[in-house]
Tab-separated table of C-alpha atoms and ligand atoms in Angstrom:
chain	number	residue	atom	x	y	z
G	17	MET	CA	18.379	9.448	36.458
G	18	THR	CA	16.281	11.633	34.795
G	19	THR	CA	15.981	11.750	30.623
G	20	THR	CA	14.569	15.016	28.928
G	21	PRO	CA	11.683	14.002	26.600
G	22	ALA	CA	12.613	14.316	22.753
G	23	HIS	CA	9.112	15.926	22.048
G	24	PRO	CA	5.496	17.403	23.806
G	25	PRO	CA	3.783	14.873	25.395
G	26	PHE	CA	1.466	14.480	22.565
G	27	ARG	CA	-1.562	12.097	22.860
G	28	VAL	CA	-0.962	9.316	21.599
G	29	LEU	CA	-3.876	8.163	18.954
G	30	LEU	CA	-2.414	5.417	17.515
G	31	SER	CA	0.697	3.600	18.412
G	32	ARG	CA	3.597	1.868	16.522
G	33	ASP	CA	2.554	-1.654	16.783
G	34	GLN	CA	-1.478	-0.813	16.085
G	35	ILE	CA	-0.369	0.485	13.025
G	36	LEU	CA	2.269	-2.617	11.930
G	37	ARG	CA	-0.188	-4.443	12.787
G	38	ARG	CA	-2.656	-3.111	10.526
G	39	THR	CA	-0.550	-2.851	8.333
G	40	HIS	CA	0.424	-6.288	7.922
G	41	GLU	CA	-3.739	-6.555	7.309
G	42	LEU	CA	-4.083	-4.419	4.341
G	43	ALA	CA	-0.623	-6.264	2.821
G	44	ARG	CA	-2.541	-9.569	2.669
G	45	GLN	CA	-6.168	-7.921	1.686
G	46	ILE	CA	-3.587	-5.968	-0.965
G	47	GLN	CA	-2.675	-9.380	-2.406
G	48	ALA	CA	-5.326	-10.892	-2.388
G	49	ASP	CA	-7.683	-8.229	-4.527
G	50	ALA	CA	-3.913	-7.910	-6.738
G	51	GLY	CA	-4.417	-9.072	-10.570
G	52	ASP	CA	-1.728	-10.992	-12.751
G	53	GLY	CA	0.833	-8.045	-13.792
G	54	PRO	CA	3.094	-6.630	-10.719
G	55	LEU	CA	1.146	-3.369	-8.626
G	56	CYS	CA	2.641	0.582	-9.793
G	57	LEU	CA	3.114	0.987	-6.451
G	58	VAL	CA	2.989	5.236	-6.213
G	59	VAL	CA	3.725	7.257	-3.412
G	60	VAL	CA	3.068	10.637	-1.776
G	61	ILE	CA	5.233	11.891	-0.901
G	62	GLU	CA	5.863	13.314	1.829
G	63	GLY	CA	3.648	12.060	4.018
G	64	ALA	CA	3.553	8.688	2.913
G	65	ARG	CA	7.007	7.359	2.613
G	66	THR	CA	6.926	5.541	6.026
G	67	PHE	CA	4.537	4.142	5.337
G	68	ALA	CA	4.673	2.674	2.054
G	69	ARG	CA	8.417	1.354	2.814
G	70	GLN	CA	6.312	-1.026	5.272
G	71	LEU	CA	3.368	-1.723	3.483
G	72	GLN	CA	5.914	-2.645	0.041
G	73	LYS	CA	8.307	-4.443	3.261
G	74	LEU	CA	5.221	-6.921	3.159
G	75	LEU	CA	4.139	-7.049	-0.270
G	76	PRO	CA	5.653	-10.224	-2.166
G	77	GLY	CA	8.626	-8.990	-5.551
G	78	HIS	CA	9.640	-6.201	-3.452
G	79	LEU	CA	8.632	-3.948	-5.951
G	80	PRO	CA	9.229	-0.202	-6.638
G	81	LEU	CA	7.385	2.720	-5.126
G	82	HIS	CA	6.866	5.757	-7.106
G	83	GLU	CA	7.236	8.802	-6.342
G	84	VAL	CA	4.312	11.756	-6.743
G	85	ARG	CA	4.373	15.271	-4.883
G	86	ALA	CA	1.166	16.107	-4.187
G	87	SER	CA	1.040	19.373	-2.122
G	88	SER	CA	-2.414	20.799	0.164
G	89	TYR	CA	-1.323	22.471	3.158
G	90	GLY	CA	1.147	25.114	2.768
G	91	SER	CA	2.533	25.106	6.732
G	92	GLY	CA	-0.382	25.065	9.354
G	93	THR	CA	-3.186	23.224	9.817
G	94	VAL	CA	-5.490	23.980	7.884
G	95	SER	CA	-5.960	22.521	4.200
G	96	SER	CA	-5.743	25.166	1.464
G	97	GLY	CA	-7.945	23.376	-0.953
G	98	ARG	CA	-5.032	23.309	-4.018
G	99	VAL	CA	-3.253	20.403	-5.146
G	100	GLN	CA	-0.417	20.419	-6.968
G	101	LEU	CA	0.913	17.528	-8.496
G	102	THR	CA	4.880	16.684	-9.394
G	103	LEU	CA	5.084	13.963	-11.168
G	104	GLY	CA	7.758	11.527	-11.481
G	105	LYS	CA	8.097	11.988	-16.013
G	106	ASP	CA	8.633	7.624	-16.456
G	107	LEU	CA	6.346	6.647	-14.253
G	108	PRO	CA	5.088	3.152	-16.416
G	109	VAL	CA	0.934	3.561	-15.782
G	110	ARG	CA	-0.085	2.695	-19.236
G	111	GLY	CA	-2.409	-1.024	-18.443
G	112	ARG	CA	-1.444	-0.768	-14.934
G	113	ASP	CA	-2.823	-1.806	-11.837
G	114	VAL	CA	-2.149	1.696	-10.182
G	115	LEU	CA	-2.036	1.694	-5.738
G	116	LEU	CA	-1.840	4.978	-4.124
G	117	LEU	CA	-0.275	5.055	-0.746
G	118	GLU	CA	-1.189	7.953	1.253
G	119	ASP	CA	-0.405	8.599	4.903
G	120	ILE	CA	-4.044	10.264	5.265
G	121	VAL	CA	-7.260	11.624	3.311
G	122	ASP	CA	-8.517	13.932	4.375
G	123	THR	CA	-10.627	16.122	2.276
G	124	GLY	CA	-10.162	13.671	-0.577
G	125	ARG	CA	-9.067	16.191	-3.411
G	126	THR	CA	-5.493	14.214	-3.353
G	127	ILE	CA	-6.622	11.312	-4.858
G	128	ALA	CA	-8.963	12.450	-6.981
G	129	ALA	CA	-6.534	14.638	-8.457
G	130	LEU	CA	-4.187	11.323	-8.775
G	131	ARG	CA	-6.602	8.547	-9.966
G	132	GLU	CA	-7.943	11.338	-12.348
G	133	HIS	CA	-4.310	12.003	-13.986
G	134	PHE	CA	-3.607	8.193	-14.075
G	135	LEU	CA	-6.602	7.301	-15.001
G	136	GLY	CA	-6.407	10.000	-18.049
G	137	GLU	CA	-2.529	8.119	-18.375
G	138	GLY	CA	-4.003	4.527	-19.535
G	139	ALA	CA	-3.567	3.131	-16.100
G	140	HIS	CA	-5.571	-0.603	-15.587
G	141	SER	CA	-7.096	0.773	-12.171
G	142	VAL	CA	-6.317	3.380	-9.401
G	143	ARG	CA	-6.831	1.948	-6.096
G	144	THR	CA	-5.693	3.709	-3.222
G	145	ALA	CA	-4.513	2.390	0.641
G	146	THR	CA	-4.407	5.093	3.114
G	147	LEU	CA	-3.107	4.713	6.828
G	148	LEU	CA	-5.645	6.649	7.908
G	149	SER	CA	-9.080	8.046	6.633
G	150	LYS	CA	-10.973	11.554	8.063
G	151	PRO	CA	-14.408	11.023	6.477
G	152	SER	CA	-15.894	14.094	8.091
G	153	ARG	CA	-13.755	16.129	6.527
G	154	ARG	CA	-14.364	14.602	2.606
G	155	VAL	CA	-14.839	17.788	-0.245
G	156	VAL	CA	-14.998	15.156	-2.498
G	157	PRO	CA	-16.766	11.160	-2.552
G	158	LEU	CA	-13.858	8.484	-2.852
G	159	GLU	CA	-14.079	5.049	-2.661
G	160	LEU	CA	-10.608	3.910	-1.199
G	161	GLU	CA	-9.686	0.720	-1.058
G	162	TYR	CA	-7.278	-0.141	1.736
G	163	VAL	CA	-8.034	1.902	4.933
G	164	GLY	CA	-6.005	1.407	7.936
G	165	PHE	CA	-8.445	3.761	10.021
G	166	GLU	CA	-10.369	6.184	10.883
G	167	ILE	CA	-9.716	9.024	12.559
G	168	PRO	CA	-11.913	11.937	14.330
G	169	ASP	CA	-11.043	15.189	12.903
G	170	GLU	CA	-8.018	15.881	14.454
G	171	PHE	CA	-4.723	17.095	13.805
G	172	VAL	CA	-2.606	13.662	13.629
G	173	LEU	CA	1.465	13.776	13.233
G	174	GLY	CA	4.066	11.760	12.986
G	175	PHE	CA	4.477	8.015	11.287
G	176	GLY	CA	5.962	10.328	9.088
G	177	MET	CA	3.343	12.628	9.451
G	178	ASP	CA	4.384	16.271	9.882
G	179	LEU	CA	4.002	19.990	10.592
G	180	ASP	CA	6.020	22.666	8.722
G	181	GLY	CA	8.405	19.186	8.318
G	182	ARG	CA	8.731	18.679	11.930
G	183	TYR	CA	7.691	15.713	14.386
G	184	ARG	CA	7.317	12.565	11.315
G	185	GLU	CA	10.211	11.092	13.040
G	186	LEU	CA	7.974	10.008	15.870
G	187	PRO	CA	7.129	7.067	16.525
G	188	ASP	CA	3.072	6.557	16.635
G	189	VAL	CA	0.865	8.612	14.844
G	190	VAL	CA	-0.258	11.504	17.767
G	191	VAL	CA	-2.662	14.676	17.970
G	192	TYR	CA	-1.296	18.077	17.939
G	193	GLU	CA	-1.376	20.052	20.751
G	194	GLN	CA	-0.905	23.359	20.802
G	195	ASP	CA	-0.374	24.183	23.855
G	196	VAL	CA	1.064	21.221	24.490
G	197	GLU	CA	4.163	21.719	22.402
G	198	ARG	CA	3.980	25.956	24.009
G	199	THR	CA	4.266	24.280	27.583
G	200	PHE	CA	7.249	22.294	26.755
G	201	GLN	CA	9.168	24.950	24.681
G	202	ARG	CA	8.827	26.676	27.937
G	203	GLN	CA	9.772	23.774	30.059
G	204	ALA	CA	13.026	23.129	27.784
G	205	SER	CA	14.334	26.618	27.586
G	206	ALA	CA	14.088	26.687	31.281
G	207	ARG	CA	16.894	23.798	31.442
I	301	PRP	C1	-0.763	15.862	3.117
I	301	PRP	C2	-1.755	13.748	2.797
I	301	PRP	C3	-2.233	14.014	1.524
I	301	PRP	C4	-3.422	14.856	1.486
I	301	PRP	C5	-4.211	14.996	2.069
I	301	PRP	O1	0.165	16.063	2.555
I	301	PRP	O2	-0.789	12.652	2.415
I	301	PRP	O3	-1.447	14.566	0.635
I	301	PRP	O4	-2.583	15.755	3.085
I	301	PRP	O5	-5.164	15.942	2.215
I	301	PRP	P1	-7.088	15.756	1.225
I	301	PRP	O6	-6.907	14.541	1.500
I	301	PRP	O7	-7.553	16.563	1.508
I	301	PRP	O8	-6.300	15.766	-0.337
I	301	PRP	P2	0.589	17.380	2.406
I	301	PRP	O9	0.100	18.326	1.703
I	301	PRP	O10	0.520	17.498	3.929
I	301	PRP	O11	1.763	16.786	2.418
I	301	PRP	P3	3.177	16.174	3.464
I	301	PRP	O12	3.222	14.756	2.483
I	301	PRP	O13	4.048	16.208	1.720
I	301	PRP	O14	3.521	16.376	4.630
């Protein structure tokens, strides 16, 4: 029996196994660097939720995940350059060591905006753990303390990352290619 694939056969850039292994390493580094008080984990939704939950499981103390929405893309595959922050009112950052959890750092604008915000709110420190980084796209110079993988400038999806809400559920990080998607859609509608 042949099964119909549920999504286009995009090229896998990073398998789920690779990602999980690297997340373990990052968790060990984060723990080794941690100060006395509990970290304040801040996940940049939506894309970073999957990575953040994995990391949360690996850090001691089951620390709560605080959510921040930071949108810079609108629809499509090109960054708009604007960062809109939507923050919960009760984020307890004063005097705390904040760890921002990101799926991907591209231009760096989102992390720069969040760092500035939380330092302005009195955080003791603000560090970043990101699953992916695209150094070639940076427009804001940044120090990223914990980087899972540096990747080339390709539009990636899966492991929580989306294109207009689609493909977040893919287990691996894959490279989006419109012709692969179109061929798949044509074949699916012909079935
Ligand atoms: C992505 C990603 C980062 C941001 C990085 O979010 O999750 O937050 O872009 O880009 P930058 O370094 O150029 O600022 P996106 O706006 O796609 O929102 P989403 O996670 O809700 O899909």
